[in-house]
């Protein structure tokens, strides 16, 4: 009863969700031709933008409608909202188990892509943006929940490394779905990559990003909808299973060693000057 009463007190939040969802569905899917491909704007993207604009932390004038109480309650409800979608993936993995087995080596090897953040993001963070030890937390992974746990256990989230991983986590939550939907629709419509490869790339360990990515792919290649959902779901599960260990035993030690061997020397020099 207390839980029900608490949800009834959040009627502003539930009403906003219903209104935003209805508006997003009325707008529907919009296709924007772009060079060799096209960008599909999905209802999920409109809902994301509208919800972000109603956040009183971004737009204070909406504080009279959506209060801090509703903002704090919305975060854990994301997990509840995504559960039916994840359950649907479970129903598609079973019938497509033969396809998943055939793609087994590719599914496993694509997890090495999680180390791509070290190659691409670390140099930019350290030498381009001049970040300190925040770069370790920000670039050793894609900063999803398992990666937060690693940094929290190793350094605590109040450390510079914790600040880095939390910064990327927040940005990924805010803009990840939007970017994934655009990239997926653009690459799929360009015919540069096999839709199955793109489906596996959707499973990075984030339910919302996977939803946006697979939604865009299935709109471009509707004939492969079941296969796309199955491969993306399997890839996402593997990312959760292997991503934690890859981050803990491979990515984080590599980033630490590179940082200590390069930028870490500057930290020691600055510390010596401060003490002097």
mmCIF file of C-alpha atoms in Angstrom:
data_model
loop_
_atom_site.group_PDB
_atom_site.id
_atom_site.type_symbol
_atom_site.label_atom_id
_atom_site.label_comp_id
_atom_site.label_asym_id
_atom_site.label_seq_id
_atom_site.Cartn_x
_atom_site.Cartn_y
_atom_site.Cartn_z
ATOM 1 C CA UNK A 1 0.000 0.000 0.000
ATOM 2 C CA UNK A 2 2.820 2.379 0.834
ATOM 3 C CA UNK A 3 4.448 1.705 -2.535
ATOM 4 C CA UNK A 4 1.156 2.345 -4.330
ATOM 5 C CA UNK A 5 0.576 5.523 -2.363
ATOM 6 C CA UNK A 6 4.073 6.675 -3.232
ATOM 7 C CA UNK A 7 3.466 6.143 -6.948
ATOM 8 C CA UNK A 8 0.154 7.999 -6.780
ATOM 9 C CA UNK A 9 2.009 10.951 -5.302
ATOM 10 C CA UNK A 10 4.175 10.931 -8.429
ATOM 11 C CA UNK A 11 1.184 11.504 -10.715
ATOM 12 C CA UNK A 12 2.987 14.418 -12.383
ATOM 13 C CA UNK A 13 5.753 12.078 -13.536
ATOM 14 C CA UNK A 14 3.369 9.406 -14.846
ATOM 15 C CA UNK A 15 1.208 11.990 -16.620
ATOM 16 C CA UNK A 16 4.283 13.534 -18.260
ATOM 17 C CA UNK A 17 5.390 10.090 -19.469
ATOM 18 C CA UNK A 18 1.974 9.361 -20.986
ATOM 19 C CA UNK A 19 1.784 12.735 -22.743
ATOM 20 C CA UNK A 20 5.364 12.552 -24.053
ATOM 21 C CA UNK A 21 4.848 8.978 -25.267
ATOM 22 C CA UNK A 22 1.633 9.905 -27.070
ATOM 23 C CA UNK A 23 3.230 12.912 -28.784
ATOM 24 C CA UNK A 24 6.257 10.861 -29.830
ATOM 25 C CA UNK A 25 4.057 8.141 -31.351
ATOM 26 C CA UNK A 26 1.958 10.720 -33.189
ATOM 27 C CA UNK A 27 5.086 12.172 -34.785
ATOM 28 C CA UNK A 28 6.081 8.681 -35.901
ATOM 29 C CA UNK A 29 9.203 7.592 -37.746
ATOM 30 C CA UNK A 30 10.842 10.273 -39.866
ATOM 31 C CA UNK A 31 13.470 9.447 -42.498
ATOM 32 C CA UNK A 32 16.157 11.966 -43.437
ATOM 33 C CA UNK A 33 18.251 11.078 -46.547
ATOM 34 C CA UNK A 34 21.928 11.742 -45.937
ATOM 35 C CA UNK A 35 24.491 10.949 -48.625
ATOM 36 C CA UNK A 36 24.928 7.194 -49.037
ATOM 37 C CA UNK A 37 22.494 6.390 -46.253
ATOM 38 C CA UNK A 38 19.649 7.822 -44.252
ATOM 39 C CA UNK A 39 18.940 8.744 -40.647
ATOM 40 C CA UNK A 40 15.802 7.374 -39.034
ATOM 41 C CA UNK A 41 14.318 9.500 -36.273
ATOM 42 C CA UNK A 42 12.369 7.157 -33.997
ATOM 43 C CA UNK A 43 9.678 7.981 -31.404
ATOM 44 C CA UNK A 44 12.193 6.971 -28.725
ATOM 45 C CA UNK A 45 14.379 9.900 -29.759
ATOM 46 C CA UNK A 46 11.544 12.434 -29.611
ATOM 47 C CA UNK A 47 10.562 11.138 -26.188
ATOM 48 C CA UNK A 48 14.147 11.440 -25.015
ATOM 49 C CA UNK A 49 14.492 15.042 -26.184
ATOM 50 C CA UNK A 50 11.144 16.106 -24.725
ATOM 51 C CA UNK A 51 11.876 14.412 -21.399
ATOM 52 C CA UNK A 52 15.330 15.999 -21.242
ATOM 53 C CA UNK A 53 13.850 19.437 -21.889
ATOM 54 C CA UNK A 54 11.365 18.933 -19.054
ATOM 55 C CA UNK A 55 14.166 18.203 -16.600
ATOM 56 C CA UNK A 56 14.150 21.142 -14.155
ATOM 57 C CA UNK A 57 17.936 20.863 -13.867
ATOM 58 C CA UNK A 58 18.167 21.825 -17.547
ATOM 59 C CA UNK A 59 15.055 23.973 -17.892
ATOM 60 C CA UNK A 60 14.233 25.565 -14.509
ATOM 61 C CA UNK A 61 10.874 26.872 -15.739
ATOM 62 C CA UNK A 62 9.571 23.278 -15.793
ATOM 63 C CA UNK A 63 10.306 22.987 -12.070
ATOM 64 C CA UNK A 64 6.666 23.741 -11.316
ATOM 65 C CA UNK A 65 5.598 20.652 -13.283
ATOM 66 C CA UNK A 66 8.423 18.171 -12.722
ATOM 67 C CA UNK A 67 9.923 18.677 -9.284
ATOM 68 C CA UNK A 68 13.154 17.226 -7.885
ATOM 69 C CA UNK A 69 11.028 14.546 -6.266
ATOM 70 C CA UNK A 70 9.903 13.296 -9.677
ATOM 71 C CA UNK A 71 13.433 13.573 -11.092
ATOM 72 C CA UNK A 72 14.853 11.357 -8.350
ATOM 73 C CA UNK A 73 12.048 8.823 -8.758
ATOM 74 C CA UNK A 74 12.475 8.604 -12.542
ATOM 75 C CA UNK A 75 15.989 7.080 -12.535
ATOM 76 C CA UNK A 76 15.154 3.695 -10.932
ATOM 77 C CA UNK A 77 11.960 3.470 -12.993
ATOM 78 C CA UNK A 78 14.081 3.256 -16.152
ATOM 79 C CA UNK A 79 15.048 -0.277 -15.157
ATOM 80 C CA UNK A 80 11.376 -1.205 -14.701
ATOM 81 C CA UNK A 81 10.411 0.328 -18.047
ATOM 82 C CA UNK A 82 13.106 -1.539 -19.974
ATOM 83 C CA UNK A 83 12.322 -4.964 -18.453
ATOM 84 C CA UNK A 84 9.543 -5.907 -20.946
ATOM 85 C CA UNK A 85 11.894 -5.042 -23.787
ATOM 86 C CA UNK A 86 14.659 -7.232 -22.351
ATOM 87 C CA UNK A 87 12.142 -10.042 -21.835
ATOM 88 C CA UNK A 88 11.217 -9.811 -25.524
ATOM 89 C CA UNK A 89 14.865 -10.363 -26.425
ATOM 90 C CA UNK A 90 14.812 -13.518 -24.344
ATOM 91 C CA UNK A 91 11.960 -14.895 -26.459
ATOM 92 C CA UNK A 92 13.858 -14.203 -29.686
ATOM 93 C CA UNK A 93 17.192 -15.708 -28.615
ATOM 94 C CA UNK A 94 15.785 -19.237 -28.206
ATOM 95 C CA UNK A 95 14.286 -19.695 -31.708
ATOM 96 C CA UNK A 96 17.422 -18.176 -33.273
ATOM 97 C CA UNK A 97 19.888 -20.223 -31.251
ATOM 98 C CA UNK A 98 21.340 -21.851 -34.406
ATOM 99 C CA UNK A 99 22.117 -18.435 -35.890
ATOM 100 C CA UNK A 100 23.752 -17.363 -32.632
ATOM 101 C CA UNK A 101 25.876 -20.534 -32.508
ATOM 102 C CA UNK A 102 27.000 -19.973 -36.098
ATOM 103 C CA UNK A 103 28.047 -16.440 -35.200
ATOM 104 C CA UNK A 104 29.712 -17.648 -31.995
ATOM 105 C CA UNK A 105 33.337 -16.670 -32.744
ATOM 106 C CA UNK A 106 32.230 -13.300 -34.109
ATOM 107 C CA UNK A 107 30.130 -12.624 -31.022
ATOM 108 C CA UNK A 108 33.014 -13.431 -28.712
ATOM 109 C CA UNK A 109 35.668 -11.543 -30.676
ATOM 110 C CA UNK A 110 33.497 -8.452 -31.044
ATOM 111 C CA UNK A 111 33.743 -8.040 -27.284
ATOM 112 C CA UNK A 112 37.346 -6.959 -27.874
ATOM 113 C CA UNK A 113 35.781 -3.808 -29.269
ATOM 114 C CA UNK A 114 35.279 -2.731 -25.668
ATOM 115 C CA UNK A 115 39.006 -2.028 -25.621
ATOM 116 C CA UNK A 116 38.567 0.472 -28.437
ATOM 117 C CA UNK A 117 37.997 3.259 -25.927
ATOM 118 C CA UNK A 118 41.646 2.958 -24.916
ATOM 119 C CA UNK A 119 42.836 3.471 -28.479
ATOM 120 C CA UNK A 120 40.427 6.255 -29.414
ATOM 121 C CA UNK A 121 39.397 8.052 -26.231
ATOM 122 C CA UNK A 122 42.473 7.849 -23.992
ATOM 123 C CA UNK A 123 44.835 9.892 -26.209
ATOM 124 C CA UNK A 124 42.148 12.529 -26.710
ATOM 125 C CA UNK A 125 41.393 12.723 -22.984
ATOM 126 C CA UNK A 126 45.014 12.955 -21.830
ATOM 127 C CA UNK A 127 46.764 14.890 -24.563
ATOM 128 C CA UNK A 128 43.837 16.644 -26.202
ATOM 129 C CA UNK A 129 41.647 17.614 -23.246
ATOM 130 C CA UNK A 130 44.514 17.580 -20.701
ATOM 131 C CA UNK A 131 42.589 15.430 -18.248
ATOM 132 C CA UNK A 132 44.278 14.026 -15.167
ATOM 133 C CA UNK A 133 43.515 10.693 -13.555
ATOM 134 C CA UNK A 134 39.876 11.270 -14.515
ATOM 135 C CA UNK A 135 40.950 9.928 -17.905
ATOM 136 C CA UNK A 136 41.489 6.466 -16.406
ATOM 137 C CA UNK A 137 37.880 6.134 -15.304
ATOM 138 C CA UNK A 138 36.530 7.867 -18.384
ATOM 139 C CA UNK A 139 38.323 5.842 -21.057
ATOM 140 C CA UNK A 140 38.918 2.313 -19.792
ATOM 141 C CA UNK A 141 35.381 1.307 -20.843
ATOM 142 C CA UNK A 142 32.050 2.572 -22.152
ATOM 143 C CA UNK A 143 31.122 3.370 -18.531
ATOM 144 C CA UNK A 144 28.035 1.276 -17.951
ATOM 145 C CA UNK A 145 26.870 -0.160 -14.624
ATOM 146 C CA UNK A 146 29.472 -2.983 -14.349
ATOM 147 C CA UNK A 147 32.237 -0.489 -15.083
ATOM 148 C CA UNK A 148 30.932 1.868 -12.400
ATOM 149 C CA UNK A 149 31.149 -1.005 -9.955
ATOM 150 C CA UNK A 150 34.787 -1.662 -10.883
ATOM 151 C CA UNK A 151 35.839 1.947 -10.338
ATOM 152 C CA UNK A 152 33.778 2.265 -7.163
ATOM 153 C CA UNK A 153 35.448 -0.813 -5.714
ATOM 154 C CA UNK A 154 38.958 0.101 -6.875
ATOM 155 C CA UNK A 155 39.049 3.856 -6.270
ATOM 156 C CA UNK A 156 35.585 4.918 -4.912
ATOM 157 C CA UNK A 157 33.333 7.213 -6.945
ATOM 158 C CA UNK A 158 34.619 10.266 -5.043
ATOM 159 C CA UNK A 159 38.081 9.826 -6.556
ATOM 160 C CA UNK A 160 39.261 11.468 -9.812
ATOM 161 C CA UNK A 161 38.786 8.110 -11.530
ATOM 162 C CA UNK A 162 35.243 7.974 -10.137
ATOM 163 C CA UNK A 163 34.551 11.461 -11.485
ATOM 164 C CA UNK A 164 35.723 10.359 -14.920
ATOM 165 C CA UNK A 165 33.596 7.231 -15.114
ATOM 166 C CA UNK A 166 30.518 9.024 -13.745
ATOM 167 C CA UNK A 167 30.904 11.820 -16.278
ATOM 168 C CA UNK A 168 30.933 9.383 -19.198
ATOM 169 C CA UNK A 169 28.081 7.383 -17.649
ATOM 170 C CA UNK A 170 25.864 10.469 -17.420
ATOM 171 C CA UNK A 171 26.687 11.633 -20.949
ATOM 172 C CA UNK A 172 26.058 8.125 -22.273
ATOM 173 C CA UNK A 173 22.706 7.999 -20.525
ATOM 174 C CA UNK A 174 21.690 11.409 -21.858
ATOM 175 C CA UNK A 175 22.887 11.151 -25.447
ATOM 176 C CA UNK A 176 23.786 7.488 -26.032
ATOM 177 C CA UNK A 177 20.376 6.401 -27.313
ATOM 178 C CA UNK A 178 20.193 9.339 -29.696
ATOM 179 C CA UNK A 179 23.677 8.740 -31.134
ATOM 180 C CA UNK A 180 23.193 4.965 -31.413
ATOM 181 C CA UNK A 181 19.912 5.304 -33.288
ATOM 182 C CA UNK A 182 21.416 7.733 -35.786
ATOM 183 C CA UNK A 183 24.578 5.687 -36.377
ATOM 184 C CA UNK A 184 22.655 2.424 -36.709
ATOM 185 C CA UNK A 185 20.210 3.800 -39.274
ATOM 186 C CA UNK A 186 22.976 5.544 -41.216
ATOM 187 C CA UNK A 187 25.246 2.489 -41.416
ATOM 188 C CA UNK A 188 22.388 0.091 -42.138
ATOM 189 C CA UNK A 189 20.991 2.169 -44.982
ATOM 190 C CA UNK A 190 24.455 2.690 -46.485
ATOM 191 C CA UNK A 191 24.934 -1.082 -47.048
ATOM 192 C CA UNK A 192 28.554 -0.799 -45.926
ATOM 193 C CA UNK A 193 28.119 -3.383 -43.163
ATOM 194 C CA UNK A 194 26.221 -6.617 -42.793
ATOM 195 C CA UNK A 195 23.065 -6.013 -40.699
ATOM 196 C CA UNK A 196 24.080 -8.949 -38.482
ATOM 197 C CA UNK A 197 27.367 -7.243 -37.649
ATOM 198 C CA UNK A 198 25.512 -4.054 -36.794
ATOM 199 C CA UNK A 199 23.091 -6.051 -34.648
ATOM 200 C CA UNK A 200 25.975 -7.491 -32.648
ATOM 201 C CA UNK A 201 27.404 -3.988 -32.286
ATOM 202 C CA UNK A 202 24.122 -2.896 -30.681
ATOM 203 C CA UNK A 203 24.796 -5.063 -27.626
ATOM 204 C CA UNK A 204 27.214 -2.913 -25.663
ATOM 205 C CA UNK A 205 25.720 -3.597 -22.248
ATOM 206 C CA UNK A 206 23.080 -0.870 -22.202
ATOM 207 C CA UNK A 207 19.392 -1.739 -22.522
ATOM 208 C CA UNK A 208 18.302 1.711 -23.688
ATOM 209 C CA UNK A 209 21.087 2.058 -26.251
ATOM 210 C CA UNK A 210 20.406 -1.444 -27.544
ATOM 211 C CA UNK A 211 16.715 -0.609 -27.858
ATOM 212 C CA UNK A 212 17.429 2.493 -29.910
ATOM 213 C CA UNK A 213 20.008 0.714 -32.061
ATOM 214 C CA UNK A 214 17.898 -2.355 -32.847
ATOM 215 C CA UNK A 215 14.824 -0.213 -33.403
ATOM 216 C CA UNK A 216 16.636 1.704 -36.124
ATOM 217 C CA UNK A 217 18.065 -1.457 -37.689
ATOM 218 C CA UNK A 218 14.738 -3.276 -37.851
ATOM 219 C CA UNK A 219 13.155 -0.277 -39.557
ATOM 220 C CA UNK A 220 15.829 -0.313 -42.256
ATOM 221 C CA UNK A 221 15.925 -4.125 -42.628
ATOM 222 C CA UNK A 222 12.474 -5.344 -41.476
ATOM 223 C CA UNK A 223 12.956 -8.760 -43.113
ATOM 224 C CA UNK A 224 15.755 -9.543 -40.623
ATOM 225 C CA UNK A 225 13.941 -8.290 -37.533
ATOM 226 C CA UNK A 226 14.028 -11.547 -35.552
ATOM 227 C CA UNK A 227 17.664 -12.219 -36.414
ATOM 228 C CA UNK A 228 18.679 -8.683 -35.478
ATOM 229 C CA UNK A 229 16.891 -8.860 -32.131
ATOM 230 C CA UNK A 230 18.384 -12.257 -31.333
ATOM 231 C CA UNK A 231 21.968 -11.293 -32.166
ATOM 232 C CA UNK A 232 21.714 -7.959 -30.361
ATOM 233 C CA UNK A 233 20.241 -9.619 -27.274
ATOM 234 C CA UNK A 234 22.924 -12.323 -27.217
ATOM 235 C CA UNK A 235 25.640 -9.735 -27.718
ATOM 236 C CA UNK A 236 24.274 -7.642 -24.872
ATOM 237 C CA UNK A 237 24.252 -10.639 -22.535
ATOM 238 C CA UNK A 238 27.818 -11.517 -23.506
ATOM 239 C CA UNK A 239 28.900 -7.948 -22.895
ATOM 240 C CA UNK A 240 27.529 -8.113 -19.381
ATOM 241 C CA UNK A 241 29.187 -11.490 -18.848
ATOM 242 C CA UNK A 242 32.598 -10.768 -20.371
ATOM 243 C CA UNK A 243 32.755 -6.972 -20.249
ATOM 244 C CA UNK A 244 33.202 -6.923 -16.479
ATOM 245 C CA UNK A 245 36.221 -9.231 -16.611
ATOM 246 C CA UNK A 246 37.686 -7.561 -19.700
ATOM 247 C CA UNK A 247 37.475 -4.206 -17.959
ATOM 248 C CA UNK A 248 38.855 -5.472 -14.650
ATOM 249 C CA UNK A 249 41.720 -7.645 -15.881
ATOM 250 C CA UNK A 250 42.597 -6.088 -19.261
ATOM 251 C CA UNK A 251 41.351 -2.567 -19.896
ATOM 252 C CA UNK A 252 41.884 -0.962 -16.481
ATOM 253 C CA UNK A 253 45.445 -2.313 -15.950
ATOM 254 C CA UNK A 254 46.399 -1.259 -19.501
ATOM 255 C CA UNK A 255 45.051 2.276 -19.026
ATOM 256 C CA UNK A 256 46.758 2.604 -15.650
ATOM 257 C CA UNK A 257 50.112 1.529 -17.061
ATOM 258 C CA UNK A 258 49.867 3.838 -20.063
ATOM 259 C CA UNK A 259 48.801 6.758 -17.871
ATOM 260 C CA UNK A 260 51.537 6.189 -15.295
ATOM 261 C CA UNK A 261 54.143 5.835 -18.045
ATOM 262 C CA UNK A 262 53.144 9.063 -19.767
ATOM 263 C CA UNK A 263 50.866 11.574 -18.099
ATOM 264 C CA UNK A 264 51.592 10.152 -14.643
ATOM 265 C CA UNK A 265 55.104 11.577 -14.787
ATOM 266 C CA UNK A 266 53.626 15.062 -15.131
ATOM 267 C CA UNK A 267 51.449 14.455 -12.058
ATOM 268 C CA UNK A 268 54.514 13.503 -10.015
ATOM 269 C CA UNK A 269 56.405 16.541 -11.262
ATOM 270 C CA UNK A 270 53.516 18.868 -10.396
ATOM 271 C CA UNK A 271 53.190 17.275 -6.959
ATOM 272 C CA UNK A 272 56.920 17.792 -6.327
ATOM 273 C CA UNK A 273 56.675 21.459 -7.282
ATOM 274 C CA UNK A 274 53.680 21.911 -4.983
ATOM 275 C CA UNK A 275 55.487 20.304 -2.052
ATOM 276 C CA UNK A 276 58.573 22.389 -2.769
#
